PDB file of C-alpha atoms and ligand atoms in Angstrom:
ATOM      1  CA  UNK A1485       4.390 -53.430  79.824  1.00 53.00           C
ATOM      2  CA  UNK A1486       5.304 -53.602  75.799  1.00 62.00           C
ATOM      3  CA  UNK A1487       5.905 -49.540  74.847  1.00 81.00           C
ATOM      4  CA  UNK A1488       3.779 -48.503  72.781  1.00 86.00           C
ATOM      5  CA  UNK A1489       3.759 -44.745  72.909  1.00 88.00           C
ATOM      6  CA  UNK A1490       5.632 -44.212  70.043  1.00 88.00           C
ATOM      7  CA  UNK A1491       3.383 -45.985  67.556  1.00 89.00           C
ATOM      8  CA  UNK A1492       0.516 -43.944  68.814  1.00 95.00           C
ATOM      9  CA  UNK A1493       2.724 -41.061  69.018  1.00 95.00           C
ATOM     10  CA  UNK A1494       3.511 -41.462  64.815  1.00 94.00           C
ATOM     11  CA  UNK A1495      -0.307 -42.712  64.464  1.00 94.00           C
ATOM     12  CA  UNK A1496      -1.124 -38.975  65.362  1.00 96.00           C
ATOM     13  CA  UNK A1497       1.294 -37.910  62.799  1.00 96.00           C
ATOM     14  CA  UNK A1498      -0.483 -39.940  60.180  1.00 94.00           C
ATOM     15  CA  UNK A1499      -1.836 -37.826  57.166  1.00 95.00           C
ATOM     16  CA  UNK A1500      -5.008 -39.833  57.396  1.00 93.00           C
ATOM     17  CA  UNK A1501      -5.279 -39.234  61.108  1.00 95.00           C
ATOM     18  CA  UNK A1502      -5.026 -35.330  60.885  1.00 97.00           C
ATOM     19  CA  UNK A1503      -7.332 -34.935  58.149  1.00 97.00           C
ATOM     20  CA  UNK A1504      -9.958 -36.664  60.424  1.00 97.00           C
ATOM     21  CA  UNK A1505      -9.507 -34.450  62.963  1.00 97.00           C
ATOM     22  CA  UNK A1506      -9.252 -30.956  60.830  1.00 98.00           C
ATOM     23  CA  UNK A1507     -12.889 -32.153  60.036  1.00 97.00           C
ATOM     24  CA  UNK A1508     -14.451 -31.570  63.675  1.00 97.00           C
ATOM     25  CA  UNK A1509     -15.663 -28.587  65.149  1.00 96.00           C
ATOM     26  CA  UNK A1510     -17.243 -27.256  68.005  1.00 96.00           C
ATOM     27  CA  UNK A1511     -18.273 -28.704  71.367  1.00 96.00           C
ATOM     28  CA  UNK A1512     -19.521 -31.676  72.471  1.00 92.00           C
ATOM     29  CA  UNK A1513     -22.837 -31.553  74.604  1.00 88.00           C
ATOM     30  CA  UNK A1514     -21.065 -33.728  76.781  1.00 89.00           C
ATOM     31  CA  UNK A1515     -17.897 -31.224  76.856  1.00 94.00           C
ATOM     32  CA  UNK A1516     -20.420 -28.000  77.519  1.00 93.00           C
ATOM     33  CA  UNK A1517     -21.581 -29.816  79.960  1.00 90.00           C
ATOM     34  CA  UNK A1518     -18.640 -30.082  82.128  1.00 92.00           C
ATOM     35  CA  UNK A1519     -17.117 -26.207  81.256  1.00 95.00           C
ATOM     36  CA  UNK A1520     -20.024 -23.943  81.132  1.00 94.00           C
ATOM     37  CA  UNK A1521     -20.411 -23.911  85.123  1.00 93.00           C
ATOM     38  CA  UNK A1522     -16.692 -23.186  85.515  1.00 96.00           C
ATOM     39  CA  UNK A1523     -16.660 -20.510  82.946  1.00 97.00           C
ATOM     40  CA  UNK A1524     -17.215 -18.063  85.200  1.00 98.00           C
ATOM     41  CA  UNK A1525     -14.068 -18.814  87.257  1.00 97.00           C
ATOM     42  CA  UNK A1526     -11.772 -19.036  84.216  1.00 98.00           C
ATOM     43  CA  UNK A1527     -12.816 -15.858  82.054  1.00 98.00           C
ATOM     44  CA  UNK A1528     -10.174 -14.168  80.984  1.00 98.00           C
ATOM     45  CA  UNK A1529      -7.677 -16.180  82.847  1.00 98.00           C
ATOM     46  CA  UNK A1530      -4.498 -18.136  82.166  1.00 98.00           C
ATOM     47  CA  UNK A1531      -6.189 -21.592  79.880  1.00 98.00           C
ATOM     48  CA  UNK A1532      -4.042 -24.419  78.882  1.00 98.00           C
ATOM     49  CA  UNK A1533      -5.448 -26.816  76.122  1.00 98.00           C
ATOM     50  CA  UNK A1534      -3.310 -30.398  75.917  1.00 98.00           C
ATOM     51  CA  UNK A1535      -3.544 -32.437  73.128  1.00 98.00           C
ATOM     52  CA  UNK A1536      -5.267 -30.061  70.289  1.00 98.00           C
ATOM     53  CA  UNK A1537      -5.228 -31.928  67.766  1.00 98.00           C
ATOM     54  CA  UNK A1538      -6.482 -29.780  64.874  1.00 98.00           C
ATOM     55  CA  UNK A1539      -7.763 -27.102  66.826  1.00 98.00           C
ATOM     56  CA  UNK A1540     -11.381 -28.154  67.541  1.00 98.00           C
ATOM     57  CA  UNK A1541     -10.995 -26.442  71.011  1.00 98.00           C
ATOM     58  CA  UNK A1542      -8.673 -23.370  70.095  1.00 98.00           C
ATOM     59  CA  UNK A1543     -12.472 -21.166  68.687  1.00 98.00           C
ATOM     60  CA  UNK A1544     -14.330 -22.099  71.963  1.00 97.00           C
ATOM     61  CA  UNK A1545     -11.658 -21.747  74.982  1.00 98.00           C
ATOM     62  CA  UNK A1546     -10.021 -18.693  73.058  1.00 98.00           C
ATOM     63  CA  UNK A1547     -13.769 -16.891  73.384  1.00 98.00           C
ATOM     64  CA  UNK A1548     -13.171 -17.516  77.304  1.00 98.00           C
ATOM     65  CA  UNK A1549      -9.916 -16.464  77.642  1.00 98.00           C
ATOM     66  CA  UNK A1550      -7.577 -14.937  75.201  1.00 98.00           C
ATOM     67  CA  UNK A1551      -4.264 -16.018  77.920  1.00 98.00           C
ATOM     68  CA  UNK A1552      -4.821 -19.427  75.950  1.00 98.00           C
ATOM     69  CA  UNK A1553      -1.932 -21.748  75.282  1.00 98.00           C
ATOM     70  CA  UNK A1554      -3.039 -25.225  72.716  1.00 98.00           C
ATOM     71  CA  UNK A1555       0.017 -27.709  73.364  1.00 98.00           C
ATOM     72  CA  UNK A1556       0.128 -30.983  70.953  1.00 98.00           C
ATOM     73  CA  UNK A1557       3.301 -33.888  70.512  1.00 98.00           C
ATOM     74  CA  UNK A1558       2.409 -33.911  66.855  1.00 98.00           C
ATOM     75  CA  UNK A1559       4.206 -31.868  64.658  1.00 98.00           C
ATOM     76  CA  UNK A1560       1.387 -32.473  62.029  1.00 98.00           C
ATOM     77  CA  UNK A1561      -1.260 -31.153  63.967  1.00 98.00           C
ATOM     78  CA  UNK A1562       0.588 -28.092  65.137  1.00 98.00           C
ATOM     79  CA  UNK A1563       1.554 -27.283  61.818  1.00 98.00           C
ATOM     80  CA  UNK A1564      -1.778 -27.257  60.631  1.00 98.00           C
ATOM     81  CA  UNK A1565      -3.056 -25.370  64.187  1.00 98.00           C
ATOM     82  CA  UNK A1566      -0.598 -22.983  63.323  1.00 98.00           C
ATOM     83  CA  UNK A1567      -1.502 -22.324  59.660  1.00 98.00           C
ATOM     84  CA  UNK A1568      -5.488 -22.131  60.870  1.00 98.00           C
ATOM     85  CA  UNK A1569      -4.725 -19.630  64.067  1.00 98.00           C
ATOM     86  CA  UNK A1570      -1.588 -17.585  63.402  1.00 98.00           C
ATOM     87  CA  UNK A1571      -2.630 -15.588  65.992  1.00 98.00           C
ATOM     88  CA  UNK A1572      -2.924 -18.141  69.081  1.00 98.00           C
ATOM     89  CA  UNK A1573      -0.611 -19.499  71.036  1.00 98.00           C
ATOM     90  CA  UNK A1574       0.258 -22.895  69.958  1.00 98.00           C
ATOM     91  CA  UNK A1575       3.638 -24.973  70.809  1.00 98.00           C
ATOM     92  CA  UNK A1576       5.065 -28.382  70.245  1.00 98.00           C
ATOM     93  CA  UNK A1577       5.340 -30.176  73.625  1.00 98.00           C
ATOM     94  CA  UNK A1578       4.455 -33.458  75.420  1.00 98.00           C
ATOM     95  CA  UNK A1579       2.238 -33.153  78.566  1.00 98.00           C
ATOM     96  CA  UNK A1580       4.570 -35.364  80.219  1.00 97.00           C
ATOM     97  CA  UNK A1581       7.135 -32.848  80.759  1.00 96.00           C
ATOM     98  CA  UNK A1582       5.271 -29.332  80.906  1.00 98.00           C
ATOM     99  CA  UNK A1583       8.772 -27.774  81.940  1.00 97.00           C
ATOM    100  CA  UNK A1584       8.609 -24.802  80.067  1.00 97.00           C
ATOM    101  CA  UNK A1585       5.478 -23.877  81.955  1.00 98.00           C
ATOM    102  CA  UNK A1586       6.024 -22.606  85.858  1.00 98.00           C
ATOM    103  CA  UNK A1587       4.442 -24.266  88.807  1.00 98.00           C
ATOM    104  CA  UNK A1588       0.974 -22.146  89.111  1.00 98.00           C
ATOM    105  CA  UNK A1589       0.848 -20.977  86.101  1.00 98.00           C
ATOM    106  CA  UNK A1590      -2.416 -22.166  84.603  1.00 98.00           C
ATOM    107  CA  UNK A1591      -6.592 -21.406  86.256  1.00 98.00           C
ATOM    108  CA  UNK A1592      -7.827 -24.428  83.680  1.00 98.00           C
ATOM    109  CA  UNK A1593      -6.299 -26.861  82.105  1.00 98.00           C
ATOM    110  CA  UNK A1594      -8.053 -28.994  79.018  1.00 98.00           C
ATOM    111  CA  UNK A1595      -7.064 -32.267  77.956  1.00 98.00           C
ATOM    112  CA  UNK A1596     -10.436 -33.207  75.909  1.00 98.00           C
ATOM    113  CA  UNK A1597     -11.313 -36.132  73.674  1.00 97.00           C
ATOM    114  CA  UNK A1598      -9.096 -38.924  75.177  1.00 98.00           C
ATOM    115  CA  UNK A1599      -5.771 -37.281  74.679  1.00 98.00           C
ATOM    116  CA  UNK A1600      -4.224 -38.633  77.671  1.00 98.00           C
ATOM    117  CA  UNK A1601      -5.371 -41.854  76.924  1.00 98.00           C
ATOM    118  CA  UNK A1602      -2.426 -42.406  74.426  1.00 97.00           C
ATOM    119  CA  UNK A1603      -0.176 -42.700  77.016  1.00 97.00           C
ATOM    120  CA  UNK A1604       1.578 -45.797  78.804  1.00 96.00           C
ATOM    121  CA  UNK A1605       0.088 -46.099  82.547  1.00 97.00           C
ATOM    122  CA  UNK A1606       3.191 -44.902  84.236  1.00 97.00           C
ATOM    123  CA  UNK A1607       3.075 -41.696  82.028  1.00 97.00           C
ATOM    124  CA  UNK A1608      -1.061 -41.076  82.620  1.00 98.00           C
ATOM    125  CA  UNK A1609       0.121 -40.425  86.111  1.00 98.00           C
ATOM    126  CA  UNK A1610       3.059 -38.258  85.425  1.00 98.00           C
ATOM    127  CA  UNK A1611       1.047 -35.902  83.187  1.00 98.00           C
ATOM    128  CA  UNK A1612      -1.752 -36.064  86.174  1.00 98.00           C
ATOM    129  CA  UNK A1613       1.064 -34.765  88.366  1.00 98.00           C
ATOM    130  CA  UNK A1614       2.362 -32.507  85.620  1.00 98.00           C
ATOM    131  CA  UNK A1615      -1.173 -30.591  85.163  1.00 98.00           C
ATOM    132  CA  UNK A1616      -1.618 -30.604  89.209  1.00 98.00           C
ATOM    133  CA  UNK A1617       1.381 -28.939  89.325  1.00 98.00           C
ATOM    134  CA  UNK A1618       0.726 -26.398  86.529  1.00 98.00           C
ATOM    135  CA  UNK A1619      -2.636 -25.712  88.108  1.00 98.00           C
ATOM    136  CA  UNK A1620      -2.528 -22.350  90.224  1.00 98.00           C
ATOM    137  CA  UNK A1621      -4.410 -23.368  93.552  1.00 98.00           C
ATOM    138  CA  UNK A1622      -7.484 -23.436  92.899  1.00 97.00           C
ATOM    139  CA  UNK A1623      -7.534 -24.239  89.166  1.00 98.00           C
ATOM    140  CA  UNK A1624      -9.384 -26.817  87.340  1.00 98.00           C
ATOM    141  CA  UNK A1625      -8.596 -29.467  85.250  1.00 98.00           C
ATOM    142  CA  UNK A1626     -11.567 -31.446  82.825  1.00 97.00           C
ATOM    143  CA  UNK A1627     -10.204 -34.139  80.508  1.00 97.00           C
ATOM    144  CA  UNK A1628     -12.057 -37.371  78.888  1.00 97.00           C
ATOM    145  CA  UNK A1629     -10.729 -40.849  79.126  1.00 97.00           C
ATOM    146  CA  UNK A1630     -12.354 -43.604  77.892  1.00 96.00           C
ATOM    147  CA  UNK A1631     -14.390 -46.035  79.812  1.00 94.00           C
ATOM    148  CA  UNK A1632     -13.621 -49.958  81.067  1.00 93.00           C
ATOM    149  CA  UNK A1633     -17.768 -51.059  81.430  1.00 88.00           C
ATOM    150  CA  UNK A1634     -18.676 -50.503  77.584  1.00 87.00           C
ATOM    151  CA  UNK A1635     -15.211 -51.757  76.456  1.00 86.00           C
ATOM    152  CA  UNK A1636     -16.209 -55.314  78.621  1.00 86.00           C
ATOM    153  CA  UNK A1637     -19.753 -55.669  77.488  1.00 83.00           C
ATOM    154  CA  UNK A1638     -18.700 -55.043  73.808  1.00 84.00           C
ATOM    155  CA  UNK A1639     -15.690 -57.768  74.342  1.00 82.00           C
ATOM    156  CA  UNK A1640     -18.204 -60.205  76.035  1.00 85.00           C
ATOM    157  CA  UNK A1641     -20.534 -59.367  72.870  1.00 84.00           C
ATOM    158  CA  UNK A1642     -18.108 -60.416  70.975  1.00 82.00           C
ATOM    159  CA  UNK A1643     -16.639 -63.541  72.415  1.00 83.00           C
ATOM    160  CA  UNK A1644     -20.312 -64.550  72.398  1.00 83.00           C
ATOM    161  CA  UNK A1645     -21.086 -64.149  68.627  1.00 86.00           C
ATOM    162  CA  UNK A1646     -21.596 -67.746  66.640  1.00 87.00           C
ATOM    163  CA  UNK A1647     -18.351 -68.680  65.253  1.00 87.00           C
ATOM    164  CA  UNK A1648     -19.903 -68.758  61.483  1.00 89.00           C
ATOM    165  CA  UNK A1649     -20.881 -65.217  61.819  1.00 86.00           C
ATOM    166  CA  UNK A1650     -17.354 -64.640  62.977  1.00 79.00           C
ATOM    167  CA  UNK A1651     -15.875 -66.782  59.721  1.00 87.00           C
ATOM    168  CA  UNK A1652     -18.327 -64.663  57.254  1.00 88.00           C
ATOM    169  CA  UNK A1653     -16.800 -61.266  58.693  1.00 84.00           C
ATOM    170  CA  UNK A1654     -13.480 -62.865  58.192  1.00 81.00           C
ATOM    171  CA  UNK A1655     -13.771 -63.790  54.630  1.00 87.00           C
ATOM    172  CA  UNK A1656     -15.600 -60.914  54.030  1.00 83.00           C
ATOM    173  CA  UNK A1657     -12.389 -58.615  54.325  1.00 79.00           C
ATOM    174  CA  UNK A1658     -10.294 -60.934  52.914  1.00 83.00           C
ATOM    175  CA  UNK A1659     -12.311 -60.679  49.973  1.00 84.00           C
ATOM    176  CA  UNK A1660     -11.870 -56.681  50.248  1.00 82.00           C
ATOM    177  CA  UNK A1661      -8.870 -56.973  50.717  1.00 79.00           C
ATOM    178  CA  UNK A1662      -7.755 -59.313  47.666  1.00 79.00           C
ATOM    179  CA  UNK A1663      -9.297 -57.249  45.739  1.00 79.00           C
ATOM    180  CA  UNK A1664      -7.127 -54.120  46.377  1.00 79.00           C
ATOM    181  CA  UNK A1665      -4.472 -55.669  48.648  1.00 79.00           C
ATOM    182  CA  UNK A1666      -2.485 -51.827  48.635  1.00 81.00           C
ATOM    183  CA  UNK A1667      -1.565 -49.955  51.998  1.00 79.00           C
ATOM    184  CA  UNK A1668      -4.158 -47.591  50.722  1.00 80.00           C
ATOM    185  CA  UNK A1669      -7.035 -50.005  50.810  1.00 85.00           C
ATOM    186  CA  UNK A1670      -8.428 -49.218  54.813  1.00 84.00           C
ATOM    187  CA  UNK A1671      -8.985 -53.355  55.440  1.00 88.00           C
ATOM    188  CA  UNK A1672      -5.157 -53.610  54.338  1.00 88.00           C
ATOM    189  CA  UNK A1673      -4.252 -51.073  56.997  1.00 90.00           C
ATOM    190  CA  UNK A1674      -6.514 -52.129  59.284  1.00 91.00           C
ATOM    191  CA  UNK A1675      -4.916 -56.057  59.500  1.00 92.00           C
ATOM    192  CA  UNK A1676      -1.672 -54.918  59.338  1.00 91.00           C
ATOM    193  CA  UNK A1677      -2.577 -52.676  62.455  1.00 93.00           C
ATOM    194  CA  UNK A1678      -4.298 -55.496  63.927  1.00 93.00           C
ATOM    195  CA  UNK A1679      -1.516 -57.898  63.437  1.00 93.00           C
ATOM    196  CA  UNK A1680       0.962 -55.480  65.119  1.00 93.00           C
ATOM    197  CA  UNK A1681      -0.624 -54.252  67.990  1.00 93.00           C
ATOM    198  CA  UNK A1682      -3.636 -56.555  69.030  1.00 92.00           C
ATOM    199  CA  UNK A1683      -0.729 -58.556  71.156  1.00 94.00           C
ATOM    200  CA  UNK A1684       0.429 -55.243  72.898  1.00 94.00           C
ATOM    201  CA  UNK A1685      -3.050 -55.372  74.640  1.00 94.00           C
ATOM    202  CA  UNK A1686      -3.434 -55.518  78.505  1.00 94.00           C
ATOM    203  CA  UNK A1687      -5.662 -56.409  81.486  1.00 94.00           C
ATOM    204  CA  UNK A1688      -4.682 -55.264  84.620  1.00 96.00           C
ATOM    205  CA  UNK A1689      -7.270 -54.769  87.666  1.00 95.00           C
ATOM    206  CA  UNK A1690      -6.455 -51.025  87.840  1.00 96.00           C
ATOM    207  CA  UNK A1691      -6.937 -50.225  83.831  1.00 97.00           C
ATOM    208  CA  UNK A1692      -6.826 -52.074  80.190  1.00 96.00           C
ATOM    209  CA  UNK A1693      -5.008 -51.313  77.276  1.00 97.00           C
ATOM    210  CA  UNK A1694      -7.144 -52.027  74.212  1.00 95.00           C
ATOM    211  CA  UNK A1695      -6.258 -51.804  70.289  1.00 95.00           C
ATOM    212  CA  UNK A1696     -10.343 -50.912  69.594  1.00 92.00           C
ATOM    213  CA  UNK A1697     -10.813 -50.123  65.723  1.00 91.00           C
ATOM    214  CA  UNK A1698     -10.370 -46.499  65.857  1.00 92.00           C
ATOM    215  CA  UNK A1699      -8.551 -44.984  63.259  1.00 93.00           C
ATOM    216  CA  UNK A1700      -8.260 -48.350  61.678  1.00 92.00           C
ATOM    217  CA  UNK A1701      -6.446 -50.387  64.800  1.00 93.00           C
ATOM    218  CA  UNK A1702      -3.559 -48.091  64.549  1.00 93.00           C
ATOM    219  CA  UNK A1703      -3.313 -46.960  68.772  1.00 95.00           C
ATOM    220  CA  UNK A1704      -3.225 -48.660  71.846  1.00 96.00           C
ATOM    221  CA  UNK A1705      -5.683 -46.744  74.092  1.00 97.00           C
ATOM    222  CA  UNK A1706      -6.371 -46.530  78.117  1.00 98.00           C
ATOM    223  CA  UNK A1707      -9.846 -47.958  79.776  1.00 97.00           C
ATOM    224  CA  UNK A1708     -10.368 -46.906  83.002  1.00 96.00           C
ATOM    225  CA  UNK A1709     -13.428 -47.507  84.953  1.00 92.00           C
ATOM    226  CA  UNK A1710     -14.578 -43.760  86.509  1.00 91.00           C
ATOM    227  CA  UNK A1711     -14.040 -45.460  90.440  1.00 91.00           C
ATOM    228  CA  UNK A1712      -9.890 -45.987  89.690  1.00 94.00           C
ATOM    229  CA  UNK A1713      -9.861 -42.946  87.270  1.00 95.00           C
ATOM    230  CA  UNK A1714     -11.041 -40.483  90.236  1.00 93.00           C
ATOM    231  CA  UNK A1715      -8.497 -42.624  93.187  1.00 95.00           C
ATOM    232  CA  UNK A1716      -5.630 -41.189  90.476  1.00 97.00           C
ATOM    233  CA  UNK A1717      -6.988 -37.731  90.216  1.00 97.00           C
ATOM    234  CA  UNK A1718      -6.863 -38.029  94.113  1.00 97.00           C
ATOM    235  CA  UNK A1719      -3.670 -40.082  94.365  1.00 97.00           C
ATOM    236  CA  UNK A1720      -2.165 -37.015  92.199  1.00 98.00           C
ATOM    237  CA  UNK A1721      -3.058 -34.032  94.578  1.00 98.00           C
ATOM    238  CA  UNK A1722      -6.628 -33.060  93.239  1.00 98.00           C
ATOM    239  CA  UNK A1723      -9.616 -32.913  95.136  1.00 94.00           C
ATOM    240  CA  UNK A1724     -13.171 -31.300  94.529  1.00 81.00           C
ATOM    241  CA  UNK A1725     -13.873 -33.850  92.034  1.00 83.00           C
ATOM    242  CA  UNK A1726     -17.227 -33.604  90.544  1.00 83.00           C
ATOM    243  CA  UNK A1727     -19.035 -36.715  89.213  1.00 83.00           C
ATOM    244  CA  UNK A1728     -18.113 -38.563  85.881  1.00 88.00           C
ATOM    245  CA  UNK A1729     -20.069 -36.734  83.015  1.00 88.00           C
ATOM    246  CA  UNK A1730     -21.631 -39.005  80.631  1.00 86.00           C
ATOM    247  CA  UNK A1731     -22.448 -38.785  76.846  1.00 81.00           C
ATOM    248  CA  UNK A1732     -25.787 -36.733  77.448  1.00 81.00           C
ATOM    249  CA  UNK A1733     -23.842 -34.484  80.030  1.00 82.00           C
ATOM    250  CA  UNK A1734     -25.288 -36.569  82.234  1.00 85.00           C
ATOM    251  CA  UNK A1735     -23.487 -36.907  85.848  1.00 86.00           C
ATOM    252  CA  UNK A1736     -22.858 -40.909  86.232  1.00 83.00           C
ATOM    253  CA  UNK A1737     -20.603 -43.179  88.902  1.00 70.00           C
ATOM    254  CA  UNK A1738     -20.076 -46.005  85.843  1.00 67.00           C
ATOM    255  CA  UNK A1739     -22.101 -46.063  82.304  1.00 69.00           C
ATOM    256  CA  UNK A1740     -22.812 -49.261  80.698  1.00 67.00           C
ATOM    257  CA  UNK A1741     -23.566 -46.925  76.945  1.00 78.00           C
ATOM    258  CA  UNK A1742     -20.876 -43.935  77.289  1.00 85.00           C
ATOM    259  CA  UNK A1743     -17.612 -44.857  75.619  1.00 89.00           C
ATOM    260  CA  UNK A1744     -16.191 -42.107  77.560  1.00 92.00           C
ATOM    261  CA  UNK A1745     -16.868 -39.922  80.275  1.00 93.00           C
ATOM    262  CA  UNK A1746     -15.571 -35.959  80.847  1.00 94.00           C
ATOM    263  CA  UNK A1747     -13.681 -35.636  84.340  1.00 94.00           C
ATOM    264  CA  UNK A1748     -13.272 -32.319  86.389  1.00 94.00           C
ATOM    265  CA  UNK A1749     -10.760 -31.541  89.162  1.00 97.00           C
ATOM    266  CA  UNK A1750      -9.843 -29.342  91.183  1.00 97.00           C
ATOM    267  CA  UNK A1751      -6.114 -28.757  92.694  1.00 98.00           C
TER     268      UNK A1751
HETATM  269  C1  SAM B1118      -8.057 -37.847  70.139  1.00 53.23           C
HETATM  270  S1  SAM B1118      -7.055 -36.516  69.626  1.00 53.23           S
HETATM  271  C2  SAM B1118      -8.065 -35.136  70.091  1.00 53.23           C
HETATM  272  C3  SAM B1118      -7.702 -33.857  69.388  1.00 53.23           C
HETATM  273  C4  SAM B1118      -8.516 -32.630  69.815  1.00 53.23           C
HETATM  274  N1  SAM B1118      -8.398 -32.358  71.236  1.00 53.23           N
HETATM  275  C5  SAM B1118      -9.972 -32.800  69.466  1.00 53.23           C
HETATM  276  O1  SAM B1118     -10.763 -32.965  70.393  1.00 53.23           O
HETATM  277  O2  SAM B1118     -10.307 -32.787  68.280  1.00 53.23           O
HETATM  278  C6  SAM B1118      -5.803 -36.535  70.883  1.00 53.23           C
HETATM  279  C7  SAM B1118      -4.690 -35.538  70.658  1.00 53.23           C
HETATM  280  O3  SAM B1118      -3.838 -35.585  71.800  1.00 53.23           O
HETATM  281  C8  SAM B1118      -2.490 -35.477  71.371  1.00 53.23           C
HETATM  282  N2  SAM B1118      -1.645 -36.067  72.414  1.00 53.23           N
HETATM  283  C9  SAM B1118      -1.646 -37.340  72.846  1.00 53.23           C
HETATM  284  N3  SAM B1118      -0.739 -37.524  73.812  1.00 53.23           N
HETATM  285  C10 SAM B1118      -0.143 -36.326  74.008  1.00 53.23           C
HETATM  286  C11 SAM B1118       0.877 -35.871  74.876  1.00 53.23           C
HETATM  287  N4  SAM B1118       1.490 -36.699  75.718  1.00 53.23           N
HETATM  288  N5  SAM B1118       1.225 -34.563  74.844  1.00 53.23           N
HETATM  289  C12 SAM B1118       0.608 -33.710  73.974  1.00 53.23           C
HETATM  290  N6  SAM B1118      -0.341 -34.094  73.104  1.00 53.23           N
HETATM  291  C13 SAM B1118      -0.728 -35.387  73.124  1.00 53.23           C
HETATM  292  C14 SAM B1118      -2.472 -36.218  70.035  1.00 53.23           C
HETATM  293  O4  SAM B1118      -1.404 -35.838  69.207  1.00 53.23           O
HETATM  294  C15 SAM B1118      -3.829 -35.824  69.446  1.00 53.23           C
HETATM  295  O5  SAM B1118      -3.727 -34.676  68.658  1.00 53.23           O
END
């Protein structure tokens, strides 16, 4: 297993990367989908938000509950969390080791857009064990991770186009890139991201490890199909686990359009 936590790790650092994500706001249907039946049970009770990012969450989980804590392992996005919400409870930290936090302490715990999908497979399951454990009995835990059937059928779409289409692509953005060949042409970054991690990738029969062209080929990102996703949610302790939520906040068992699906838990 190559390690490549710390490039993704310094790809949410990235200038670039924050600005993309200072840009988003609000809820997904998809995420208000999963939380609005269990915001009765976590009003005004203890919320823990992993992997902020630039705060999209912070407006709508702070209107729950104002006992919120936002945790994210980049220093860029909590310093610009921080500046945005000096009044909310935001820390540096790594959801693999929540040891600051006591056993119990959290009623919900957030980790939304594919946060934990960053992650090495060895670490997914520590920070599965981690929020189980920060969970009071009881609590709930909804987090996004993206999906292993889309991911295939795009790859098989792929392998199947005619190799002159391919070739035209390829000189295509050589051409863009000759004619600007700086790191701050996107094509530049995006083969030099391509050349670097593209051989990291992985196949394995529980989960794949895929350098997809988000933010320009600079992570290595988890697929998971939802059957293996919920054996680790059980594997970890939880149990209560609703179905898979798809795009339209629809409940699914696999989705052949979703990219990713919403997950709730219960410990
Ligand atoms: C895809 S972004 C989503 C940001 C935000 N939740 C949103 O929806 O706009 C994932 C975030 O998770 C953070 N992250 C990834 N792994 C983490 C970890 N182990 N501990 C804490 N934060 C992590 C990244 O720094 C990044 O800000």
């Amino acid at each position: 297993m190559s390690n490549y936590d710390p490039a993704n790790a310094k790809a949410y650092n990235d200038a670039i990367v924050i600005r993309y994500y200072t840009r988003l706001s609000g809820l997904t249907p998809q995420e208000r989908a999963v939380l609005e039946p269990l915001v009765p049970e976590i009003r005004d009770k203890p919320l823990l938000d992993l992997g902020i990012g630039a705060g999209r969450t912070v407006p709508e989980l702070t209107a729950i509950s104002r006992d919120y804590v936002g945790v994210d392992y980049s220093q860029g996005m909590v310093d610009f969390c921080r500046a945005k919400y000096p009044d909310i409870d935001i820390r540096l930290g790594d959801a693999r080791d929540m040891a600051c936090f006591e056993t119990g302490r959290f009623r919900f715990v957030l980790f939304s857009f594919n946060g934990i999908d960053t992650v090495n497979h060895a670490d997914r399951l520590r920070i599965l064990k981690e929020i189980h454990r920060v969970l009071e009995p009881g609590g709930s835990f909804v987090f996004s991770s993206h999906s292993r059937t889309p991911y295939e059928a795009r790859a098989r779409a792929e392998k199947a186009r005619p190799i002159g289409e391919k070739l035209r692509s390829a000189r295509d953005s050589l051409i863009r890139i000759l004619a600007s060949p700086r790191p701050s042409n996107p094509e530049v970054r995006k083969l030099a991201n391509r050349l670097r991690n593209n051989p990291r990738e992985e196949r394995t029969g529980e989960y794949a490890i895929v350098n997809d062209p988000g933010h320009d080929y600079s992570l290595l990102t988890y697929y998971i199909h939802p059957d293996r996703q919920r054996r680790q949610l059980l594997e970890a302790g939880f149990r209560d686990l609703g179905p898979a939520i798809d795009g339209q906040g629809r409940p699914v068992t696999d989705c052949a359009e979703t990219p990713w699906l919403y997950y709730r838990a219960r410990k």
